[in-house]
Amino acid sequence: MGSHNLTKAVRLSDPVDTTAPYDVSGLAGKTILITGGALGIGAAFARQWASNGANIAVGDINDEAGQNLVAELRRDHPKGTHHYFHCDVGSWDSQVAFFKDTAAASPHGGIDIVVANAGISRPVDNSHFENPVACADDPDAPARPSTTTIDINITAAMHTAHLAMFWLPRNGGANKLNAARNATWQTVDERRDRCLLLLGSVAGLVPFVEQTQYTISKHAITGLFRCLRGSAWKHGIRVNMVCPYFISGSNMFPAAAEAVLLSGGAGGAQFPDVIDAATRLVADETVVGRALVIGPSVQDGEGPAALEGKSDTKAIWECYAEDYTDAEMFVWRWVHIVNAVEKARGWYGVAADVLRILFRWK
């Protein structure tokens, strides 16, 4: 441990033991909002968490797939409250409406978990960016590159996170991570979990050559995670992230492209492993500020532990576990200032409550 350890100051939990069992019963009755959840891994999350008793709200632009998914959830898990709302994450107003509609439809009037799942991969954007072509009307200027990947994977994801920071603290009950934000009448029994799960990627950890825009966008999500996990505790929000490798059968790439990308190696990440990692991060309320990488299952020393001469048979590992164990001096000072402000806010809240009581007595 370094002398500038901030793990306790930012409420960071202990490293995740991915082999340990975890309890999913806490998902029952919670309302989970998933962007881009009509197909692929988002739909897989919805099915799993609905089976665990959660209420699911799916937002997507694929109305047919979204409506079919929710019809399936209502049929298979009738005790939950499941809804589909049209949501174009590229539109701020559309996302605002999605969050409002989800809260209005929630049995308890709030949102407990937000999953920023929506994202795209457009190989054509990457190709055009790295291979500029002159404009037809100006041979000395390239055509403006498309920023659709950036717009959806960065800007839209930031909007989702921003809305989560607004809506999650409104889910009722007390702040589990920061008592300074609670009123004096709120008790431990009234504390309610709040979680933001970001969908990162291995491309947010290492460069994917010739996938420049996609790699940029996922590095941005990693940066968003690393910052928010150090401050979201103020609002009682656990911020976690999953970073899958290419997921086999996810339709992220055409079948032919997937075969080329994943052949000759250990293959891609598997849906069950990604679902397991994400479920652990949203269901286990003790996991705060942690990120899990999901890749192909490897063994005989092929994984990260091979560097230490150990055998590794896991498909899930933790990443960015050391950010706050020995922080840079500026970060260390800033976090302590934030803690001091929150402590002062707590005393201010107590004083305000006392004054309100005295005022009512008059």
PDB file of N, CA and C in Angstrom, residues 23-118:
ATOM      1  N   ASP A  23     -24.750 -13.380  -4.140  1.00  0.00           N
ATOM      2  CA  ASP A  23     -26.188 -13.499  -3.928  1.00  0.00           C
ATOM      3  C   ASP A  23     -26.937 -12.576  -4.889  1.00  0.00           C
ATOM      4  N   VAL A  24     -27.837 -13.136  -5.676  1.00  0.00           N
ATOM      5  CA  VAL A  24     -28.609 -12.329  -6.631  1.00  0.00           C
ATOM      6  C   VAL A  24     -29.976 -11.937  -6.080  1.00  0.00           C
ATOM      7  N   SER A  25     -30.294 -12.387  -4.870  1.00  0.00           N
ATOM      8  CA  SER A  25     -31.636 -12.143  -4.343  1.00  0.00           C
ATOM      9  C   SER A  25     -31.926 -10.655  -4.170  1.00  0.00           C
ATOM     10  N   GLY A  26     -30.871  -9.853  -4.005  1.00  0.00           N
ATOM     11  CA  GLY A  26     -31.071  -8.421  -3.825  1.00  0.00           C
ATOM     12  C   GLY A  26     -31.598  -7.716  -5.059  1.00  0.00           C
ATOM     13  N   LEU A  27     -31.547  -8.371  -6.214  1.00  0.00           N
ATOM     14  CA  LEU A  27     -32.074  -7.757  -7.435  1.00  0.00           C
ATOM     15  C   LEU A  27     -33.599  -7.753  -7.461  1.00  0.00           C
ATOM     16  N   ALA A  28     -34.207  -8.617  -6.683  1.00  0.00           N
ATOM     17  CA  ALA A  28     -35.664  -8.712  -6.673  1.00  0.00           C
ATOM     18  C   ALA A  28     -36.287  -7.384  -6.265  1.00  0.00           C
ATOM     19  N   GLY A  29     -37.192  -6.905  -7.092  1.00  0.00           N
ATOM     20  CA  GLY A  29     -37.891  -5.664  -6.794  1.00  0.00           C
ATOM     21  C   GLY A  29     -37.181  -4.407  -7.236  1.00  0.00           C
ATOM     22  N   LYS A  30     -35.930  -4.524  -7.672  1.00  0.00           N
ATOM     23  CA  LYS A  30     -35.206  -3.342  -8.136  1.00  0.00           C
ATOM     24  C   LYS A  30     -35.607  -3.012  -9.576  1.00  0.00           C
ATOM     25  N   THR A  31     -35.539  -1.741  -9.910  1.00  0.00           N
ATOM     26  CA  THR A  31     -35.833  -1.301 -11.271  1.00  0.00           C
ATOM     27  C   THR A  31     -34.520  -1.025 -11.992  1.00  0.00           C
ATOM     28  N   ILE A  32     -34.321  -1.715 -13.116  1.00  0.00           N
ATOM     29  CA  ILE A  32     -33.076  -1.622 -13.878  1.00  0.00           C
ATOM     30  C   ILE A  32     -33.362  -1.026 -15.248  1.00  0.00           C
ATOM     31  N   LEU A  33     -32.674   0.043 -15.580  1.00  0.00           N
ATOM     32  CA  LEU A  33     -32.787   0.698 -16.888  1.00  0.00           C
ATOM     33  C   LEU A  33     -31.597   0.284 -17.743  1.00  0.00           C
ATOM     34  N   ILE A  34     -31.870  -0.188 -18.966  1.00  0.00           N
ATOM     35  CA  ILE A  34     -30.819  -0.654 -19.868  1.00  0.00           C
ATOM     36  C   ILE A  34     -30.940   0.082 -21.197  1.00  0.00           C
ATOM     37  N   THR A  35     -29.904   0.822 -21.582  1.00  0.00           N
ATOM     38  CA  THR A  35     -29.916   1.460 -22.902  1.00  0.00           C
ATOM     39  C   THR A  35     -29.436   0.447 -23.942  1.00  0.00           C
ATOM     40  N   GLY A  36     -30.025   0.521 -25.141  1.00  0.00           N
ATOM     41  CA  GLY A  36     -29.632  -0.408 -26.197  1.00  0.00           C
ATOM     42  C   GLY A  36     -29.867  -1.851 -25.811  1.00  0.00           C
ATOM     43  N   GLY A  37     -30.980  -2.099 -25.135  1.00  0.00           N
ATOM     44  CA  GLY A  37     -31.192  -3.424 -24.561  1.00  0.00           C
ATOM     45  C   GLY A  37     -32.076  -4.363 -25.340  1.00  0.00           C
ATOM     46  N   ALA A  38     -32.430  -4.023 -26.578  1.00  0.00           N
ATOM     47  CA  ALA A  38     -33.374  -4.855 -27.323  1.00  0.00           C
ATOM     48  C   ALA A  38     -32.751  -6.130 -27.867  1.00  0.00           C
ATOM     49  N   LEU A  39     -31.455  -6.091 -28.156  1.00  0.00           N
ATOM     50  CA  LEU A  39     -30.771  -7.234 -28.761  1.00  0.00           C
ATOM     51  C   LEU A  39     -29.420  -7.447 -28.081  1.00  0.00           C
ATOM     52  N   GLY A  40     -28.768  -8.542 -28.435  1.00  0.00           N
ATOM     53  CA  GLY A  40     -27.396  -8.771 -28.006  1.00  0.00           C
ATOM     54  C   GLY A  40     -27.224  -8.890 -26.514  1.00  0.00           C
ATOM     55  N   ILE A  41     -26.112  -8.348 -26.012  1.00  0.00           N
ATOM     56  CA  ILE A  41     -25.789  -8.506 -24.606  1.00  0.00           C
ATOM     57  C   ILE A  41     -26.772  -7.758 -23.718  1.00  0.00           C
ATOM     58  N   GLY A  42     -27.318  -6.643 -24.208  1.00  0.00           N
ATOM     59  CA  GLY A  42     -28.311  -5.914 -23.424  1.00  0.00           C
ATOM     60  C   GLY A  42     -29.549  -6.747 -23.172  1.00  0.00           C
ATOM     61  N   ALA A  43     -30.016  -7.452 -24.203  1.00  0.00           N
ATOM     62  CA  ALA A  43     -31.175  -8.328 -24.047  1.00  0.00           C
ATOM     63  C   ALA A  43     -30.846  -9.501 -23.130  1.00  0.00           C
ATOM     64  N   ALA A  44     -29.613  -9.994 -23.214  1.00  0.00           N
ATOM     65  CA  ALA A  44     -29.195 -11.087 -22.330  1.00  0.00           C
ATOM     66  C   ALA A  44     -29.200 -10.631 -20.876  1.00  0.00           C
ATOM     67  N   PHE A  45     -28.736  -9.404 -20.628  1.00  0.00           N
ATOM     68  CA  PHE A  45     -28.809  -8.848 -19.269  1.00  0.00           C
ATOM     69  C   PHE A  45     -30.264  -8.799 -18.802  1.00  0.00           C
ATOM     70  N   ALA A  46     -31.137  -8.297 -19.670  1.00  0.00           N
ATOM     71  CA  ALA A  46     -32.545  -8.140 -19.306  1.00  0.00           C
ATOM     72  C   ALA A  46     -33.163  -9.480 -18.924  1.00  0.00           C
ATOM     73  N   ARG A  47     -32.901 -10.498 -19.709  1.00  0.00           N
ATOM     74  CA  ARG A  47     -33.466 -11.819 -19.413  1.00  0.00           C
ATOM     75  C   ARG A  47     -32.956 -12.358 -18.074  1.00  0.00           C
ATOM     76  N   GLN A  48     -31.649 -12.224 -17.854  1.00  0.00           N
ATOM     77  CA  GLN A  48     -31.072 -12.741 -16.619  1.00  0.00           C
ATOM     78  C   GLN A  48     -31.642 -12.023 -15.397  1.00  0.00           C
ATOM     79  N   TRP A  49     -31.661 -10.714 -15.436  1.00  0.00           N
ATOM     80  CA  TRP A  49     -32.067  -9.958 -14.254  1.00  0.00           C
ATOM     81  C   TRP A  49     -33.569 -10.018 -14.020  1.00  0.00           C
ATOM     82  N   ALA A  50     -34.345 -10.174 -15.092  1.00  0.00           N
ATOM     83  CA  ALA A  50     -35.780 -10.397 -14.908  1.00  0.00           C
ATOM     84  C   ALA A  50     -36.005 -11.731 -14.205  1.00  0.00           C
ATOM     85  N   SER A  51     -35.186 -12.731 -14.547  1.00  0.00           N
ATOM     86  CA  SER A  51     -35.306 -14.038 -13.887  1.00  0.00           C
ATOM     87  C   SER A  51     -34.909 -13.963 -12.420  1.00  0.00           C
ATOM     88  N   ASN A  52     -34.132 -12.930 -12.057  1.00  0.00           N
ATOM     89  CA  ASN A  52     -33.737 -12.721 -10.662  1.00  0.00           C
ATOM     90  C   ASN A  52     -34.743 -11.859  -9.906  1.00  0.00           C
ATOM     91  N   GLY A  53     -35.831 -11.481 -10.571  1.00  0.00           N
ATOM     92  CA  GLY A  53     -36.891 -10.736  -9.899  1.00  0.00           C
ATOM     93  C   GLY A  53     -36.860  -9.235 -10.079  1.00  0.00           C
ATOM     94  N   ALA A  54     -35.981  -8.733 -10.946  1.00  0.00           N
ATOM     95  CA  ALA A  54     -35.893  -7.285 -11.160  1.00  0.00           C
ATOM     96  C   ALA A  54     -36.970  -6.814 -12.130  1.00  0.00           C
ATOM     97  N   ASN A  55     -37.282  -5.525 -12.048  1.00  0.00           N
ATOM     98  CA  ASN A  55     -38.155  -4.866 -13.014  1.00  0.00           C
ATOM     99  C   ASN A  55     -37.262  -4.262 -14.096  1.00  0.00           C
ATOM    100  N   ILE A  56     -37.556  -4.557 -15.350  1.00  0.00           N
ATOM    101  CA  ILE A  56     -36.665  -4.181 -16.445  1.00  0.00           C
ATOM    102  C   ILE A  56     -37.291  -3.112 -17.332  1.00  0.00           C
ATOM    103  N   ALA A  57     -36.511  -2.080 -17.634  1.00  0.00           N
ATOM    104  CA  ALA A  57     -36.909  -1.065 -18.613  1.00  0.00           C
ATOM    105  C   ALA A  57     -35.860  -1.048 -19.713  1.00  0.00           C
ATOM    106  N   VAL A  58     -36.283  -1.342 -20.924  1.00  0.00           N
ATOM    107  CA  VAL A  58     -35.382  -1.411 -22.074  1.00  0.00           C
ATOM    108  C   VAL A  58     -35.632  -0.216 -22.975  1.00  0.00           C
ATOM    109  N   GLY A  59     -34.553   0.452 -23.365  1.00  0.00           N
ATOM    110  CA  GLY A  59     -34.654   1.560 -24.312  1.00  0.00           C
ATOM    111  C   GLY A  59     -33.826   1.266 -25.545  1.00  0.00           C
ATOM    112  N   ASP A  60     -34.402   1.431 -26.730  1.00  0.00           N
ATOM    113  CA  ASP A  60     -33.699   1.089 -27.965  1.00  0.00           C
ATOM    114  C   ASP A  60     -34.399   1.778 -29.124  1.00  0.00           C
ATOM    115  N   ILE A  61     -33.754   1.740 -30.296  1.00  0.00           N
ATOM    116  CA  ILE A  61     -34.393   2.262 -31.506  1.00  0.00           C
ATOM    117  C   ILE A  61     -35.034   1.141 -32.312  1.00  0.00           C
ATOM    118  N   ASN A  62     -34.736  -0.105 -31.953  1.00  0.00           N
ATOM    119  CA  ASN A  62     -35.326  -1.256 -32.633  1.00  0.00           C
ATOM    120  C   ASN A  62     -36.621  -1.615 -31.908  1.00  0.00           C
ATOM    121  N   ASP A  63     -37.699  -0.962 -32.306  1.00  0.00           N
ATOM    122  CA  ASP A  63     -38.959  -1.114 -31.590  1.00  0.00           C
ATOM    123  C   ASP A  63     -39.495  -2.541 -31.632  1.00  0.00           C
ATOM    124  N   GLU A  64     -39.397  -3.177 -32.780  1.00  0.00           N
ATOM    125  CA  GLU A  64     -39.934  -4.535 -32.891  1.00  0.00           C
ATOM    126  C   GLU A  64     -39.205  -5.486 -31.949  1.00  0.00           C
ATOM    127  N   ALA A  65     -37.872  -5.447 -31.971  1.00  0.00           N
ATOM    128  CA  ALA A  65     -37.098  -6.333 -31.101  1.00  0.00           C
ATOM    129  C   ALA A  65     -37.338  -6.006 -29.634  1.00  0.00           C
ATOM    130  N   GLY A  66     -37.417  -4.715 -29.310  1.00  0.00           N
ATOM    131  CA  GLY A  66     -37.643  -4.318 -27.925  1.00  0.00           C
ATOM    132  C   GLY A  66     -39.000  -4.754 -27.413  1.00  0.00           C
ATOM    133  N   GLN A  67     -40.023  -4.575 -28.229  1.00  0.00           N
ATOM    134  CA  GLN A  67     -41.367  -4.976 -27.821  1.00  0.00           C
ATOM    135  C   GLN A  67     -41.473  -6.492 -27.692  1.00  0.00           C
ATOM    136  N   ASN A  68     -40.821  -7.217 -28.593  1.00  0.00           N
ATOM    137  CA  ASN A  68     -40.833  -8.679 -28.500  1.00  0.00           C
ATOM    138  C   ASN A  68     -40.118  -9.152 -27.238  1.00  0.00           C
ATOM    139  N   LEU A  69     -39.008  -8.503 -26.903  1.00  0.00           N
ATOM    140  CA  LEU A  69     -38.268  -8.879 -25.702  1.00  0.00           C
ATOM    141  C   LEU A  69     -39.113  -8.660 -24.455  1.00  0.00           C
ATOM    142  N   VAL A  70     -39.752  -7.510 -24.358  1.00  0.00           N
ATOM    143  CA  VAL A  70     -40.559  -7.218 -23.177  1.00  0.00           C
ATOM    144  C   VAL A  70     -41.766  -8.148 -23.094  1.00  0.00           C
ATOM    145  N   ALA A  71     -42.350  -8.495 -24.232  1.00  0.00           N
ATOM    146  CA  ALA A  71     -43.449  -9.467 -24.224  1.00  0.00           C
ATOM    147  C   ALA A  71     -42.965 -10.803 -23.669  1.00  0.00           C
ATOM    148  N   GLU A  72     -41.758 -11.188 -24.047  1.00  0.00           N
ATOM    149  CA  GLU A  72     -41.155 -12.424 -23.525  1.00  0.00           C
ATOM    150  C   GLU A  72     -40.929 -12.330 -22.014  1.00  0.00           C
ATOM    151  N   LEU A  73     -40.403 -11.203 -21.558  1.00  0.00           N
ATOM    152  CA  LEU A  73     -40.152 -11.027 -20.122  1.00  0.00           C
ATOM    153  C   LEU A  73     -41.453 -11.066 -19.331  1.00  0.00           C
ATOM    154  N   ARG A  74     -42.481 -10.437 -19.844  1.00  0.00           N
ATOM    155  CA  ARG A  74     -43.773 -10.431 -19.149  1.00  0.00           C
ATOM    156  C   ARG A  74     -44.376 -11.824 -19.093  1.00  0.00           C
ATOM    157  N   ARG A  75     -44.160 -12.587 -20.146  1.00  0.00           N
ATOM    158  CA  ARG A  75     -44.678 -13.960 -20.173  1.00  0.00           C
ATOM    159  C   ARG A  75     -43.916 -14.863 -19.214  1.00  0.00           C
ATOM    160  N   ASP A  76     -42.591 -14.778 -19.255  1.00  0.00           N
ATOM    161  CA  ASP A  76     -41.761 -15.687 -18.464  1.00  0.00           C
ATOM    162  C   ASP A  76     -41.586 -15.248 -17.015  1.00  0.00           C
ATOM    163  N   HIS A  77     -41.716 -13.943 -16.759  1.00  0.00           N
ATOM    164  CA  HIS A  77     -41.487 -13.426 -15.403  1.00  0.00           C
ATOM    165  C   HIS A  77     -42.596 -12.431 -15.052  1.00  0.00           C
ATOM    166  N   PRO A  78     -43.826 -12.941 -14.907  1.00  0.00           N
ATOM    167  CA  PRO A  78     -44.988 -12.060 -14.732  1.00  0.00           C
ATOM    168  C   PRO A  78     -45.011 -11.287 -13.418  1.00  0.00           C
ATOM    169  N   LYS A  79     -44.209 -11.682 -12.451  1.00  0.00           N
ATOM    170  CA  LYS A  79     -44.212 -10.956 -11.174  1.00  0.00           C
ATOM    171  C   LYS A  79     -43.516  -9.601 -11.287  1.00  0.00           C
ATOM    172  N   GLY A  80     -42.668  -9.453 -12.294  1.00  0.00           N
ATOM    173  CA  GLY A  80     -41.954  -8.193 -12.485  1.00  0.00           C
ATOM    174  C   GLY A  80     -42.755  -7.212 -13.320  1.00  0.00           C
ATOM    175  N   THR A  81     -42.293  -5.980 -13.333  1.00  0.00           N
ATOM    176  CA  THR A  81     -42.890  -4.928 -14.155  1.00  0.00           C
ATOM    177  C   THR A  81     -41.885  -4.575 -15.243  1.00  0.00           C
ATOM    178  N   HIS A  82     -42.190  -4.964 -16.473  1.00  0.00           N
ATOM    179  CA  HIS A  82     -41.224  -4.821 -17.559  1.00  0.00           C
ATOM    180  C   HIS A  82     -41.790  -3.923 -18.661  1.00  0.00           C
ATOM    181  N   HIS A  83     -40.951  -3.017 -19.159  1.00  0.00           N
ATOM    182  CA  HIS A  83     -41.413  -2.050 -20.151  1.00  0.00           C
ATOM    183  C   HIS A  83     -40.361  -1.829 -21.232  1.00  0.00           C
ATOM    184  N   TYR A  84     -40.861  -1.523 -22.422  1.00  0.00           N
ATOM    185  CA  TYR A  84     -39.996  -1.077 -23.519  1.00  0.00           C
ATOM    186  C   TYR A  84     -40.361   0.359 -23.853  1.00  0.00           C
ATOM    187  N   PHE A  85     -39.330   1.192 -24.013  1.00  0.00           N
ATOM    188  CA  PHE A  85     -39.529   2.580 -24.429  1.00  0.00           C
ATOM    189  C   PHE A  85     -38.597   2.878 -25.597  1.00  0.00           C
ATOM    190  N   HIS A  86     -39.138   3.507 -26.623  1.00  0.00           N
ATOM    191  CA  HIS A  86     -38.274   3.912 -27.737  1.00  0.00           C
ATOM    192  C   HIS A  86     -37.278   4.939 -27.221  1.00  0.00           C
ATOM    193  N   CYS A  87     -36.005   4.695 -27.471  1.00  0.00           N
ATOM    194  CA  CYS A  87     -34.970   5.628 -27.026  1.00  0.00           C
ATOM    195  C   CYS A  87     -33.825   5.649 -28.022  1.00  0.00           C
ATOM    196  N   ASP A  88     -33.608   6.808 -28.607  1.00  0.00           N
ATOM    197  CA  ASP A  88     -32.439   7.040 -29.455  1.00  0.00           C
ATOM    198  C   ASP A  88     -31.391   7.693 -28.562  1.00  0.00           C
ATOM    199  N   VAL A  89     -30.380   6.929 -28.150  1.00  0.00           N
ATOM    200  CA  VAL A  89     -29.411   7.471 -27.194  1.00  0.00           C
ATOM    201  C   VAL A  89     -28.641   8.654 -27.761  1.00  0.00           C
ATOM    202  N   GLY A  90     -28.635   8.788 -29.090  1.00  0.00           N
ATOM    203  CA  GLY A  90     -27.966   9.927 -29.698  1.00  0.00           C
ATOM    204  C   GLY A  90     -28.712  11.232 -29.503  1.00  0.00           C
ATOM    205  N   SER A  91     -29.931  11.144 -28.983  1.00  0.00           N
ATOM    206  CA  SER A  91     -30.751  12.324 -28.717  1.00  0.00           C
ATOM    207  C   SER A  91     -30.859  12.537 -27.209  1.00  0.00           C
ATOM    208  N   TRP A  92     -30.414  13.685 -26.738  1.00  0.00           N
ATOM    209  CA  TRP A  92     -30.523  14.002 -25.314  1.00  0.00           C
ATOM    210  C   TRP A  92     -31.981  13.960 -24.863  1.00  0.00           C
ATOM    211  N   ASP A  93     -32.872  14.569 -25.632  1.00  0.00           N
ATOM    212  CA  ASP A  93     -34.281  14.608 -25.251  1.00  0.00           C
ATOM    213  C   ASP A  93     -34.876  13.210 -25.170  1.00  0.00           C
ATOM    214  N   SER A  94     -34.460  12.329 -26.075  1.00  0.00           N
ATOM    215  CA  SER A  94     -34.966  10.961 -26.062  1.00  0.00           C
ATOM    216  C   SER A  94     -34.512  10.228 -24.802  1.00  0.00           C
ATOM    217  N   GLN A  95     -33.264  10.434 -24.409  1.00  0.00           N
ATOM    218  CA  GLN A  95     -32.786   9.802 -23.180  1.00  0.00           C
ATOM    219  C   GLN A  95     -33.493  10.369 -21.947  1.00  0.00           C
ATOM    220  N   VAL A  96     -33.700  11.674 -21.922  1.00  0.00           N
ATOM    221  CA  VAL A  96     -34.416  12.287 -20.799  1.00  0.00           C
ATOM    222  C   VAL A  96     -35.794  11.654 -20.653  1.00  0.00           C
ATOM    223  N   ALA A  97     -36.494  11.497 -21.775  1.00  0.00           N
ATOM    224  CA  ALA A  97     -37.829  10.899 -21.753  1.00  0.00           C
ATOM    225  C   ALA A  97     -37.773   9.454 -21.274  1.00  0.00           C
ATOM    226  N   PHE A  98     -36.750   8.722 -21.691  1.00  0.00           N
ATOM    227  CA  PHE A  98     -36.601   7.321 -21.285  1.00  0.00           C
ATOM    228  C   PHE A  98     -36.463   7.209 -19.766  1.00  0.00           C
ATOM    229  N   PHE A  99     -35.631   8.037 -19.182  1.00  0.00           N
ATOM    230  CA  PHE A  99     -35.460   8.002 -17.730  1.00  0.00           C
ATOM    231  C   PHE A  99     -36.752   8.402 -17.015  1.00  0.00           C
ATOM    232  N   LYS A 100     -37.416   9.435 -17.509  1.00  0.00           N
ATOM    233  CA  LYS A 100     -38.674   9.862 -16.898  1.00  0.00           C
ATOM    234  C   LYS A 100     -39.714   8.749 -16.963  1.00  0.00           C
ATOM    235  N   ASP A 101     -39.849   8.141 -18.136  1.00  0.00           N
ATOM    236  CA  ASP A 101     -40.842   7.084 -18.320  1.00  0.00           C
ATOM    237  C   ASP A 101     -40.534   5.878 -17.440  1.00  0.00           C
ATOM    238  N   THR A 102     -39.245   5.548 -17.313  1.00  0.00           N
ATOM    239  CA  THR A 102     -38.862   4.407 -16.481  1.00  0.00           C
ATOM    240  C   THR A 102     -39.209   4.661 -15.022  1.00  0.00           C
ATOM    241  N   ALA A 103     -38.899   5.843 -14.525  1.00  0.00           N
ATOM    242  CA  ALA A 103     -39.219   6.170 -13.133  1.00  0.00           C
ATOM    243  C   ALA A 103     -40.727   6.151 -12.908  1.00  0.00           C
ATOM    244  N   ALA A 104     -41.484   6.666 -13.877  1.00  0.00           N
ATOM    245  CA  ALA A 104     -42.937   6.694 -13.740  1.00  0.00           C
ATOM    246  C   ALA A 104     -43.529   5.290 -13.732  1.00  0.00           C
ATOM    247  N   ALA A 105     -42.909   4.376 -14.479  1.00  0.00           N
ATOM    248  CA  ALA A 105     -43.414   3.004 -14.572  1.00  0.00           C
ATOM    249  C   ALA A 105     -42.900   2.112 -13.449  1.00  0.00           C
ATOM    250  N   SER A 106     -41.879   2.555 -12.732  1.00  0.00           N
ATOM    251  CA  SER A 106     -41.277   1.750 -11.669  1.00  0.00           C
ATOM    252  C   SER A 106     -42.264   1.552 -10.522  1.00  0.00           C
ATOM    253  N   PRO A 107     -42.371   0.339  -9.981  1.00  0.00           N
ATOM    254  CA  PRO A 107     -43.294   0.086  -8.867  1.00  0.00           C
ATOM    255  C   PRO A 107     -43.045   0.980  -7.660  1.00  0.00           C
ATOM    256  N   HIS A 108     -41.793   1.384  -7.447  1.00  0.00           N
ATOM    257  CA  HIS A 108     -41.498   2.234  -6.291  1.00  0.00           C
ATOM    258  C   HIS A 108     -41.190   3.675  -6.692  1.00  0.00           C
ATOM    259  N   GLY A 109     -41.378   3.992  -7.983  1.00  0.00           N
ATOM    260  CA  GLY A 109     -41.220   5.365  -8.435  1.00  0.00           C
ATOM    261  C   GLY A 109     -39.801   5.824  -8.656  1.00  0.00           C
ATOM    262  N   GLY A 110     -38.851   4.892  -8.659  1.00  0.00           N
ATOM    263  CA  GLY A 110     -37.454   5.271  -8.841  1.00  0.00           C
ATOM    264  C   GLY A 110     -36.701   4.281  -9.700  1.00  0.00           C
ATOM    265  N   ILE A 111     -35.433   4.574  -9.932  1.00  0.00           N
ATOM    266  CA  ILE A 111     -34.535   3.717 -10.708  1.00  0.00           C
ATOM    267  C   ILE A 111     -33.382   3.323  -9.806  1.00  0.00           C
ATOM    268  N   ASP A 112     -33.081   2.034  -9.735  1.00  0.00           N
ATOM    269  CA  ASP A 112     -32.042   1.537  -8.833  1.00  0.00           C
ATOM    270  C   ASP A 112     -30.717   1.258  -9.530  1.00  0.00           C
ATOM    271  N   ILE A 113     -30.785   0.808 -10.774  1.00  0.00           N
ATOM    272  CA  ILE A 113     -29.583   0.432 -11.515  1.00  0.00           C
ATOM    273  C   ILE A 113     -29.705   0.964 -12.938  1.00  0.00           C
ATOM    274  N   VAL A 114     -28.656   1.609 -13.412  1.00  0.00           N
ATOM    275  CA  VAL A 114     -28.602   2.083 -14.798  1.00  0.00           C
ATOM    276  C   VAL A 114     -27.455   1.369 -15.494  1.00  0.00           C
ATOM    277  N   VAL A 115     -27.746   0.792 -16.653  1.00  0.00           N
ATOM    278  CA  VAL A 115     -26.733   0.079 -17.428  1.00  0.00           C
ATOM    279  C   VAL A 115     -26.539   0.819 -18.747  1.00  0.00           C
ATOM    280  N   ALA A 116     -25.386   1.468 -18.881  1.00  0.00           N
ATOM    281  CA  ALA A 116     -25.060   2.218 -20.102  1.00  0.00           C
ATOM    282  C   ALA A 116     -24.517   1.243 -21.137  1.00  0.00           C
ATOM    283  N   ASN A 117     -25.431   0.504 -21.738  1.00  0.00           N
ATOM    284  CA  ASN A 117     -25.067  -0.600 -22.619  1.00  0.00           C
ATOM    285  C   ASN A 117     -24.980  -0.202 -24.087  1.00  0.00           C
ATOM    286  N   ALA A 118     -25.722   0.810 -24.491  1.00  0.00           N
ATOM    287  CA  ALA A 118     -25.798   1.163 -25.912  1.00  0.00           C
ATOM    288  C   ALA A 118     -24.429   1.532 -26.471  1.00  0.00           C
TER     289      ALA A 118
END
